[in-house]
mmCIF file of C-alpha atoms in Angstrom:
data_model
loop_
_atom_site.group_PDB
_atom_site.id
_atom_site.type_symbol
_atom_site.label_atom_id
_atom_site.label_comp_id
_atom_site.label_asym_id
_atom_site.label_seq_id
_atom_site.Cartn_x
_atom_site.Cartn_y
_atom_site.Cartn_z
ATOM 1 C CA MET A 1063 123.206 155.654 100.024
ATOM 2 C CA LYS A 1064 124.431 158.441 97.766
ATOM 3 C CA LEU A 1065 127.939 157.783 96.503
ATOM 4 C CA ASP A 1066 129.020 161.433 96.557
ATOM 5 C CA GLU A 1067 127.827 161.783 100.158
ATOM 6 C CA PHE A 1068 129.615 158.570 101.113
ATOM 7 C CA ALA A 1069 132.847 159.861 99.546
ATOM 8 C CA PHE A 1070 132.554 163.146 101.466
ATOM 9 C CA VAL A 1071 131.944 161.287 104.737
ATOM 10 C CA ASN A 1072 135.124 159.267 104.235
ATOM 11 C CA GLN A 1073 137.135 162.420 103.504
ATOM 12 C CA GLN A 1074 135.865 164.003 106.718
ATOM 13 C CA LEU A 1075 136.576 160.874 108.732
ATOM 14 C CA ALA A 1076 140.121 160.643 107.346
ATOM 15 C CA GLY A 1077 140.777 164.255 108.335
ATOM 16 C CA MET A 1078 139.580 163.646 111.893
ATOM 17 C CA LEU A 1079 141.749 160.543 112.270
ATOM 18 C CA LYS A 1080 144.793 162.415 110.945
ATOM 19 C CA SER A 1081 144.249 165.066 113.618
ATOM 20 C CA GLY A 1082 144.639 162.370 116.274
ATOM 21 C CA GLN A 1083 141.033 161.620 117.201
ATOM 22 C CA PRO A 1084 140.133 157.993 117.956
ATOM 23 C CA LEU A 1085 137.861 156.269 115.471
ATOM 24 C CA GLU A 1086 134.826 156.077 117.753
ATOM 25 C CA GLY A 1087 135.127 159.783 118.660
ATOM 26 C CA ALA A 1088 135.488 160.764 115.012
ATOM 27 C CA LEU A 1089 132.435 158.685 114.104
ATOM 28 C CA ARG A 1090 130.424 160.313 116.905
ATOM 29 C CA ARG A 1091 131.257 163.820 115.677
ATOM 30 C CA LEU A 1092 130.607 162.837 112.086
ATOM 31 C CA CYS A 1093 127.196 161.318 112.853
ATOM 32 C CA ALA A 1094 126.182 164.486 114.697
ATOM 33 C CA SER A 1095 126.639 166.448 111.458
ATOM 34 C CA LEU A 1096 124.773 163.984 109.213
ATOM 35 C CA ASP A 1097 121.090 164.089 108.319
ATOM 36 C CA ARG A 1098 118.838 161.150 109.076
ATOM 37 C CA GLY A 1099 119.325 158.164 106.838
ATOM 38 C CA ASP A 1100 120.703 154.666 106.514
ATOM 39 C CA LEU A 1101 124.318 155.861 106.436
ATOM 40 C CA LYS A 1102 123.960 157.750 109.721
ATOM 41 C CA ALA A 1103 122.228 154.762 111.329
ATOM 42 C CA GLU A 1104 124.976 152.336 110.286
ATOM 43 C CA LEU A 1105 127.823 154.635 111.342
ATOM 44 C CA SER A 1106 126.100 155.338 114.677
ATOM 45 C CA ALA A 1107 125.745 151.600 115.301
ATOM 46 C CA LEU A 1108 129.423 151.109 114.428
ATOM 47 C CA GLU A 1109 130.417 153.906 116.818
ATOM 48 C CA ALA A 1110 128.306 152.384 119.605
ATOM 49 C CA ASP A 1111 129.962 148.981 119.168
ATOM 50 C CA LEU A 1112 133.447 150.513 119.176
ATOM 51 C CA ALA A 1113 132.624 152.555 122.289
ATOM 52 C CA LYS A 1114 131.709 149.295 124.068
ATOM 53 C CA GLY A 1115 135.192 147.956 123.335
ATOM 54 C CA THR A 1116 134.266 145.742 120.378
ATOM 55 C CA PRO A 1117 137.249 145.374 118.000
ATOM 56 C CA LEU A 1118 136.782 146.877 114.547
ATOM 57 C CA ARG A 1119 137.248 143.408 113.052
ATOM 58 C CA ASP A 1120 134.093 142.228 114.870
ATOM 59 C CA ALA A 1121 132.123 145.486 114.692
ATOM 60 C CA LEU A 1122 132.289 145.945 110.908
ATOM 61 C CA PRO A 1123 130.790 142.700 109.461
ATOM 62 C CA PRO A 1124 127.228 143.185 110.842
ATOM 63 C CA ARG A 1125 126.975 146.692 109.394
ATOM 64 C CA GLN A 1126 125.016 147.211 106.156
ATOM 65 C CA LEU A 1127 127.910 148.877 104.339
ATOM 66 C CA PRO A 1128 129.450 147.938 100.961
ATOM 67 C CA GLU A 1129 131.491 144.725 101.153
ATOM 68 C CA PHE A 1130 134.449 146.364 99.431
ATOM 69 C CA TYR A 1131 134.350 149.189 101.983
ATOM 70 C CA LYS A 1132 134.414 146.789 104.922
ATOM 71 C CA ARG A 1133 137.289 144.796 103.416
ATOM 72 C CA MET A 1134 139.394 147.902 102.858
ATOM 73 C CA MET A 1135 138.672 149.194 106.364
ATOM 74 C CA LEU A 1136 139.942 145.940 107.865
ATOM 75 C CA ILE A 1137 143.049 146.117 105.678
ATOM 76 C CA GLY A 1138 143.657 149.708 106.791
ATOM 77 C CA ALA A 1139 143.290 148.759 110.448
ATOM 78 C CA GLN A 1140 145.726 145.858 110.032
ATOM 79 C CA ALA A 1141 148.216 148.140 108.249
ATOM 80 C CA ASN A 1142 147.789 150.929 110.854
ATOM 81 C CA ASP A 1143 146.796 153.361 108.097
ATOM 82 C CA LEU A 1144 143.065 153.987 108.376
ATOM 83 C CA PRO A 1145 143.319 157.635 107.212
ATOM 84 C CA GLY A 1146 145.128 156.553 104.046
ATOM 85 C CA VAL A 1147 142.544 153.858 103.331
ATOM 86 C CA LEU A 1148 139.668 156.277 103.914
ATOM 87 C CA LEU A 1149 141.147 158.747 101.430
ATOM 88 C CA LEU A 1150 141.530 155.952 98.876
ATOM 89 C CA LEU A 1151 137.916 154.950 99.468
ATOM 90 C CA ALA A 1152 136.743 158.543 99.105
ATOM 91 C CA ASP A 1153 138.535 158.814 95.760
ATOM 92 C CA TYR A 1154 137.114 155.452 94.661
ATOM 93 C CA TYR A 1155 133.512 156.381 95.451
ATOM 94 C CA GLN A 1156 133.908 159.806 93.832
ATOM 95 C CA ARG A 1157 135.052 158.156 90.599
ATOM 96 C CA LEU A 1158 132.240 155.600 90.857
ATOM 97 C CA ASP A 1159 129.685 158.379 91.325
ATOM 98 C CA ALA A 1160 131.025 160.280 88.287
ATOM 99 C CA LEU A 1161 130.921 157.110 86.177
ATOM 100 C CA TRP A 1162 127.380 156.248 87.244
ATOM 101 C CA THR A 1163 126.184 159.832 86.635
ATOM 102 C CA ARG A 1164 127.556 159.814 83.092
ATOM 103 C CA LEU A 1165 126.048 156.394 82.386
ATOM 104 C CA ARG A 1166 122.611 157.497 83.612
ATOM 105 C CA GLY A 1167 122.795 160.600 81.438
ATOM 106 C CA LEU A 1168 123.536 158.479 78.381
ATOM 107 C CA LEU A 1169 120.760 155.956 78.983
ATOM 108 C CA VAL A 1170 117.880 158.180 80.121
ATOM 109 C CA TYR A 1171 116.695 159.146 76.615
ATOM 110 C CA PRO A 1172 116.815 155.603 75.130
ATOM 111 C CA LEU A 1173 114.925 154.235 78.140
ATOM 112 C CA ILE A 1174 112.204 156.882 77.820
ATOM 113 C CA VAL A 1175 111.764 156.126 74.116
ATOM 114 C CA LEU A 1176 111.747 152.390 74.844
ATOM 115 C CA VAL A 1177 108.989 152.674 77.448
ATOM 116 C CA VAL A 1178 106.878 154.904 75.187
ATOM 117 C CA ALA A 1179 107.352 152.597 72.173
ATOM 118 C CA THR A 1180 106.429 149.532 74.227
ATOM 119 C CA GLY A 1181 103.293 151.165 75.595
ATOM 120 C CA LEU A 1182 102.273 152.445 72.166
ATOM 121 C CA SER A 1183 102.693 149.061 70.482
ATOM 122 C CA VAL A 1184 100.654 147.310 73.186
ATOM 123 C CA VAL A 1185 97.840 149.872 72.900
ATOM 124 C CA LEU A 1186 97.836 149.640 69.097
ATOM 125 C CA GLY A 1187 97.765 145.858 69.265
ATOM 126 C CA PHE A 1188 94.685 145.854 71.508
ATOM 127 C CA LEU A 1189 92.956 148.458 69.339
ATOM 128 C CA LEU A 1190 93.600 146.464 66.181
ATOM 129 C CA ASP A 1191 92.317 143.300 67.832
ATOM 130 C CA ALA A 1192 89.118 145.100 68.849
ATOM 131 C CA VAL A 1193 88.604 146.755 65.457
ATOM 132 C CA SER A 1194 89.300 143.545 63.551
ATOM 133 C CA GLY A 1195 86.835 141.576 65.615
ATOM 134 C CA ALA A 1196 84.162 144.239 65.187
ATOM 135 C CA ILE A 1197 84.281 144.891 61.439
ATOM 136 C CA LEU A 1198 85.323 141.613 59.885
ATOM 137 C CA THR A 1199 83.013 138.743 59.066
ATOM 138 C CA ASP A 1200 82.678 136.053 61.662
ATOM 139 C CA PRO A 1201 84.774 133.358 59.897
ATOM 140 C CA PHE A 1202 87.657 135.717 59.315
ATOM 141 C CA ALA A 1203 87.378 137.219 62.797
ATOM 142 C CA THR A 1204 87.618 133.751 64.270
ATOM 143 C CA GLU A 1205 90.685 132.973 62.154
ATOM 144 C CA TYR A 1206 92.186 136.390 62.918
ATOM 145 C CA LEU A 1207 91.721 136.299 66.660
ATOM 146 C CA PHE A 1208 92.608 132.612 67.042
ATOM 147 C CA GLU A 1209 95.167 132.192 64.252
ATOM 148 C CA THR A 1210 96.410 128.707 63.599
ATOM 149 C CA SER A 1211 99.108 129.248 60.973
ATOM 150 C CA SER A 1212 102.663 129.102 62.321
ATOM 151 C CA ALA A 1213 103.630 132.241 60.358
ATOM 152 C CA SER A 1214 100.818 134.280 61.941
ATOM 153 C CA ARG A 1215 101.659 133.041 65.421
ATOM 154 C CA SER A 1216 105.326 133.959 64.860
ATOM 155 C CA TRP A 1217 104.445 137.506 63.798
ATOM 156 C CA TYR A 1218 102.192 137.953 66.810
ATOM 157 C CA ALA A 1219 104.782 136.479 69.216
ATOM 158 C CA LEU A 1220 107.391 139.030 68.133
ATOM 159 C CA ARG A 1221 105.525 141.646 70.124
ATOM 160 C CA HIS A 1222 106.358 139.846 73.374
ATOM 161 C CA VAL A 1223 110.076 139.268 72.703
ATOM 162 C CA PRO A 1224 111.322 142.616 74.165
ATOM 163 C CA THR A 1225 109.209 142.158 77.292
ATOM 164 C CA VAL A 1226 110.551 138.634 77.836
ATOM 165 C CA VAL A 1227 114.145 139.782 77.277
ATOM 166 C CA MET A 1228 113.714 142.678 79.723
ATOM 167 C CA CYS A 1229 112.248 140.348 82.339
ATOM 168 C CA ILE A 1230 115.200 137.961 81.955
ATOM 169 C CA LEU A 1231 117.704 140.824 82.258
ATOM 170 C CA THR A 1232 115.887 142.179 85.320
ATOM 171 C CA VAL A 1233 115.913 138.771 87.028
ATOM 172 C CA ALA A 1234 119.622 138.380 86.190
ATOM 173 C CA ALA A 1235 120.393 141.827 87.630
ATOM 174 C CA PHE A 1236 118.528 141.078 90.866
ATOM 175 C CA ALA A 1237 120.284 137.701 91.091
ATOM 176 C CA VAL A 1238 123.688 139.379 90.836
ATOM 177 C CA ILE A 1239 122.697 141.993 93.421
ATOM 178 C CA GLY A 1240 121.093 139.539 95.835
ATOM 179 C CA LEU A 1241 123.636 136.698 95.657
ATOM 180 C CA PRO A 1242 127.014 137.829 97.056
ATOM 181 C CA GLY A 1243 128.718 134.584 95.998
ATOM 182 C CA LEU A 1244 127.677 135.042 92.373
ATOM 183 C CA ARG A 1245 128.697 138.693 92.502
ATOM 184 C CA ARG A 1246 132.171 137.809 93.774
ATOM 185 C CA LYS A 1247 132.672 135.210 91.027
ATOM 186 C CA LEU A 1248 131.524 137.539 88.249
ATOM 187 C CA ARG A 1249 133.743 140.284 89.637
ATOM 188 C CA TRP A 1250 136.806 138.165 88.839
ATOM 189 C CA ARG A 1251 135.626 137.120 85.373
ATOM 190 C CA LEU A 1252 134.003 140.096 83.652
ATOM 191 C CA PRO A 1253 136.328 142.480 81.743
ATOM 192 C CA GLY A 1254 136.773 145.790 83.516
ATOM 193 C CA PHE A 1255 135.583 144.400 86.835
ATOM 194 C CA ARG A 1256 138.438 141.887 86.787
ATOM 195 C CA GLU A 1257 141.055 144.628 86.319
ATOM 196 C CA ALA A 1258 139.469 146.647 89.125
ATOM 197 C CA ALA A 1259 139.485 143.589 91.423
ATOM 198 C CA LEU A 1260 143.167 142.938 90.660
ATOM 199 C CA ALA A 1261 143.988 146.593 91.364
ATOM 200 C CA GLN A 1262 142.127 146.483 94.681
ATOM 201 C CA LEU A 1263 143.857 143.272 95.742
ATOM 202 C CA ALA A 1264 147.281 144.657 94.827
ATOM 203 C CA ALA A 1265 146.523 147.877 96.725
ATOM 204 C CA GLY A 1266 145.612 145.779 99.764
ATOM 205 C CA PHE A 1267 148.904 143.887 99.537
ATOM 206 C CA ALA A 1268 150.869 147.131 99.178
ATOM 207 C CA MET A 1269 149.151 148.756 102.141
ATOM 208 C CA LEU A 1270 149.628 145.768 104.445
ATOM 209 C CA LEU A 1271 153.286 145.322 103.518
ATOM 210 C CA ARG A 1272 154.028 149.039 103.957
ATOM 211 C CA GLY A 1273 152.402 148.849 107.390
ATOM 212 C CA GLY A 1274 154.862 146.159 108.455
ATOM 213 C CA CYS A 1275 152.558 143.157 108.085
ATOM 214 C CA PRO A 1276 154.528 140.047 106.981
ATOM 215 C CA LEU A 1277 153.673 138.495 103.630
ATOM 216 C CA GLY A 1278 152.233 135.354 105.249
ATOM 217 C CA GLU A 1279 149.842 137.332 107.456
ATOM 218 C CA SER A 1280 148.888 139.548 104.511
ATOM 219 C CA LEU A 1281 148.033 136.468 102.459
ATOM 220 C CA ALA A 1282 145.939 135.018 105.280
ATOM 221 C CA LEU A 1283 143.987 138.245 105.814
ATOM 222 C CA LEU A 1284 143.299 138.852 102.128
ATOM 223 C CA ARG A 1285 142.304 135.220 101.610
ATOM 224 C CA GLU A 1286 139.821 135.512 104.469
ATOM 225 C CA LEU A 1287 138.382 138.729 103.021
ATOM 226 C CA GLU A 1288 138.070 137.178 99.540
ATOM 227 C CA GLN A 1289 136.235 134.050 100.685
ATOM 228 C CA GLY A 1290 133.853 132.823 98.005
ATOM 229 C CA SER A 1291 135.824 134.269 95.095
ATOM 230 C CA PRO A 1292 138.209 132.395 92.742
ATOM 231 C CA VAL A 1293 141.219 134.251 94.148
ATOM 232 C CA ALA A 1294 140.746 132.785 97.648
ATOM 233 C CA ASP A 1295 142.006 129.350 96.557
ATOM 234 C CA GLU A 1296 144.975 130.955 94.784
ATOM 235 C CA LEU A 1297 145.967 132.870 97.907
ATOM 236 C CA LYS A 1298 145.635 129.690 99.961
ATOM 237 C CA THR A 1299 148.085 127.982 97.581
ATOM 238 C CA TRP A 1300 150.461 130.934 97.920
ATOM 239 C CA GLY A 1301 150.348 130.631 101.702
ATOM 240 C CA GLU A 1302 151.065 126.894 101.592
ATOM 241 C CA ARG A 1303 154.038 127.409 99.275
ATOM 242 C CA LEU A 1304 155.357 130.239 101.437
ATOM 243 C CA ALA A 1305 155.129 128.013 104.521
ATOM 244 C CA ALA A 1306 157.031 125.315 102.585
ATOM 245 C CA GLY A 1307 159.965 127.699 102.091
ATOM 246 C CA GLN A 1308 159.277 129.099 98.617
ATOM 247 C CA GLY A 1309 159.911 132.790 99.188
ATOM 248 C CA GLU A 1310 160.072 134.094 95.612
ATOM 249 C CA LEU A 1311 156.879 135.622 94.285
ATOM 250 C CA ARG A 1312 157.205 133.802 90.960
ATOM 251 C CA GLU A 1313 157.461 130.505 92.841
ATOM 252 C CA LEU A 1314 154.361 131.296 94.878
ATOM 253 C CA SER A 1315 152.282 132.103 91.797
ATOM 254 C CA ALA A 1316 153.481 129.311 89.495
ATOM 255 C CA GLY A 1317 150.597 127.842 87.508
ATOM 256 C CA SER A 1318 148.161 130.576 88.534
ATOM 257 C CA ARG A 1319 144.902 130.702 86.564
ATOM 258 C CA VAL A 1320 143.613 133.899 88.190
ATOM 259 C CA PHE A 1321 146.555 136.284 88.083
ATOM 260 C CA PRO A 1322 147.733 137.339 84.599
ATOM 261 C CA PRO A 1323 151.485 137.271 83.801
ATOM 262 C CA LEU A 1324 151.615 141.096 83.840
ATOM 263 C CA PHE A 1325 150.455 141.118 87.459
ATOM 264 C CA MET A 1326 153.309 138.906 88.591
ATOM 265 C CA ALA A 1327 155.889 140.598 86.349
ATOM 266 C CA LEU A 1328 155.149 144.048 87.777
ATOM 267 C CA ALA A 1329 155.001 142.774 91.355
ATOM 268 C CA SER A 1330 158.410 141.076 90.974
ATOM 269 C CA GLU A 1331 160.187 144.010 89.303
ATOM 270 C CA SER A 1332 161.069 145.703 92.585
ATOM 271 C CA GLY A 1333 162.824 142.634 93.994
ATOM 272 C CA PRO A 1334 162.534 142.337 97.765
ATOM 273 C CA ASP A 1335 160.492 145.556 98.021
ATOM 274 C CA LEU A 1336 157.162 143.839 97.427
ATOM 275 C CA ALA A 1337 155.169 146.816 98.705
ATOM 276 C CA LYS A 1338 156.539 148.967 95.890
ATOM 277 C CA GLY A 1339 155.928 146.207 93.352
ATOM 278 C CA PHE A 1340 152.315 145.700 94.392
ATOM 279 C CA GLY A 1341 151.850 149.470 94.347
ATOM 280 C CA ARG A 1342 152.883 149.504 90.680
ATOM 281 C CA VAL A 1343 150.494 146.638 89.993
ATOM 282 C CA ALA A 1344 147.638 148.562 91.628
ATOM 283 C CA ASP A 1345 148.354 151.708 89.579
ATOM 284 C CA THR A 1346 148.659 149.766 86.310
ATOM 285 C CA PHE A 1347 145.496 147.727 86.672
ATOM 286 C CA GLN A 1348 143.549 150.698 88.006
ATOM 287 C CA ALA A 1349 144.479 152.585 84.833
ATOM 288 C CA ARG A 1350 143.385 149.618 82.723
ATOM 289 C CA ALA A 1351 140.079 149.380 84.594
ATOM 290 C CA ALA A 1352 139.500 153.107 84.057
ATOM 291 C CA ALA A 1353 140.251 152.719 80.341
ATOM 292 C CA ARG A 1354 137.727 149.881 80.053
ATOM 293 C CA ALA A 1355 135.151 151.967 81.911
ATOM 294 C CA GLU A 1356 135.694 154.844 79.470
ATOM 295 C CA ALA A 1357 135.324 152.461 76.538
ATOM 296 C CA LEU A 1358 132.082 151.181 78.059
ATOM 297 C CA LEU A 1359 130.751 154.714 78.397
ATOM 298 C CA TYR A 1360 131.645 155.635 74.818
ATOM 299 C CA SER A 1361 130.001 152.462 73.509
ATOM 300 C CA ALA A 1362 126.906 152.722 75.712
ATOM 301 C CA LEU A 1363 125.093 155.280 73.542
ATOM 302 C CA PRO A 1364 125.527 153.609 70.111
ATOM 303 C CA VAL A 1365 124.831 150.161 71.555
ATOM 304 C CA SER A 1366 121.717 151.385 73.370
ATOM 305 C CA ALA A 1367 120.540 153.171 70.196
ATOM 306 C CA LEU A 1368 120.997 149.970 68.175
ATOM 307 C CA ALA A 1369 119.210 147.889 70.812
ATOM 308 C CA LEU A 1370 116.443 150.479 70.938
ATOM 309 C CA GLY A 1371 115.974 150.293 67.166
ATOM 310 C CA ILE A 1372 115.759 146.499 67.289
ATOM 311 C CA VAL A 1373 113.243 146.615 70.137
ATOM 312 C CA ILE A 1374 111.062 149.188 68.362
ATOM 313 C CA ALA A 1375 111.155 147.115 65.173
ATOM 314 C CA LEU A 1376 110.140 143.986 67.097
ATOM 315 C CA GLN A 1377 107.340 145.881 68.822
ATOM 316 C CA LEU A 1378 105.911 147.556 65.722
ATOM 317 C CA THR A 1379 106.358 144.785 63.128
ATOM 318 C CA PRO A 1380 103.455 142.648 64.463
ATOM 319 C CA VAL A 1381 101.268 145.749 64.631
ATOM 320 C CA PHE A 1382 101.960 146.612 60.989
ATOM 321 C CA HIS A 1383 101.428 142.965 60.070
ATOM 322 C CA MET A 1384 97.981 142.960 61.668
ATOM 323 C CA LEU A 1385 97.145 146.321 60.086
ATOM 324 C CA ILE A 1386 98.072 145.074 56.597
ATOM 325 C CA ARG A 1387 96.046 141.878 57.060
ATOM 326 C CA THR A 1388 93.034 143.912 58.206
ATOM 327 C CA MET A 1389 93.277 146.284 55.231
ATOM 328 C CA ASN A 1390 93.634 143.359 52.822
ATOM 329 C CA ALA A 1391 90.586 141.686 54.316
ATOM 330 C CA LEU A 1392 88.554 144.885 54.071
ATOM 331 C CA GLY A 1393 89.632 145.333 50.446
ATOM 332 C CA GLY A 1394 88.728 141.739 49.621
ATOM 333 C CA SER A 1395 85.327 142.051 51.243
ATOM 334 C CA ASN A 1396 84.492 144.954 48.932
#
């Protein structure tokens, strides 16, 4: 689905809910205005389930919507603030769309050059193989086409290095996309993504606490939504300590390996007003995540240019090596 369209849909839905319409009615009106597509199909199915009396908590999981979106919707329903959550989601997907658009603009030219250079080097390699086999004497052609020296094999193998690396990166990308458990773990470990995950968790805490949800219930809900990620075990420990009578946030998080000290310091600054404290945490870590995203964008072009130069060198070096050997052989035969 298109991120900008998804953001607009959430803005419209938030406006309808603020005007007092029930969620299923707002979804029905919204789907009537949407064009055909996966988003309309999923929202229509969600509306149909809600109209049958299915609770939102049970109707959302089967839908093919982003996991983060479904988690935040459940948090908003628990906090009795679905319009507020939808506006936050609209802002989030707008920023994500802007970031992705800028990144695509930066990488389009290097990718085009990379594809052209790869195709050119492969074509040149085949042409040189054919020419060498046709014009050289039989003994040399045999040695040239079926080289036995380790140095010659190394030069020839360089041509395949970029292709192998790209295949590995492609498999890794599909593994991250197709394995939700791996994606959740990486989300809490990679720089930038980790700050964004901390900001989202803190925003969930703040929203639930502002909506009147006790800390224990908030911990249980967020732990359930974060199943499969490293933070789930931490939240379970928090809940056990809270049930044992340790009410201070610093006591709950003692010995934490997931939450940085800054997270707990900001959350504890507001004393008993934990909703305000977690709100500050969300703002702080969201700003840090945005700063890391900007740094990534600024570094994307020089890094991609450097990688492109290395790839082109690896692709063309074997070709030049074969060309030089062919010219030397032709000169020697004269």
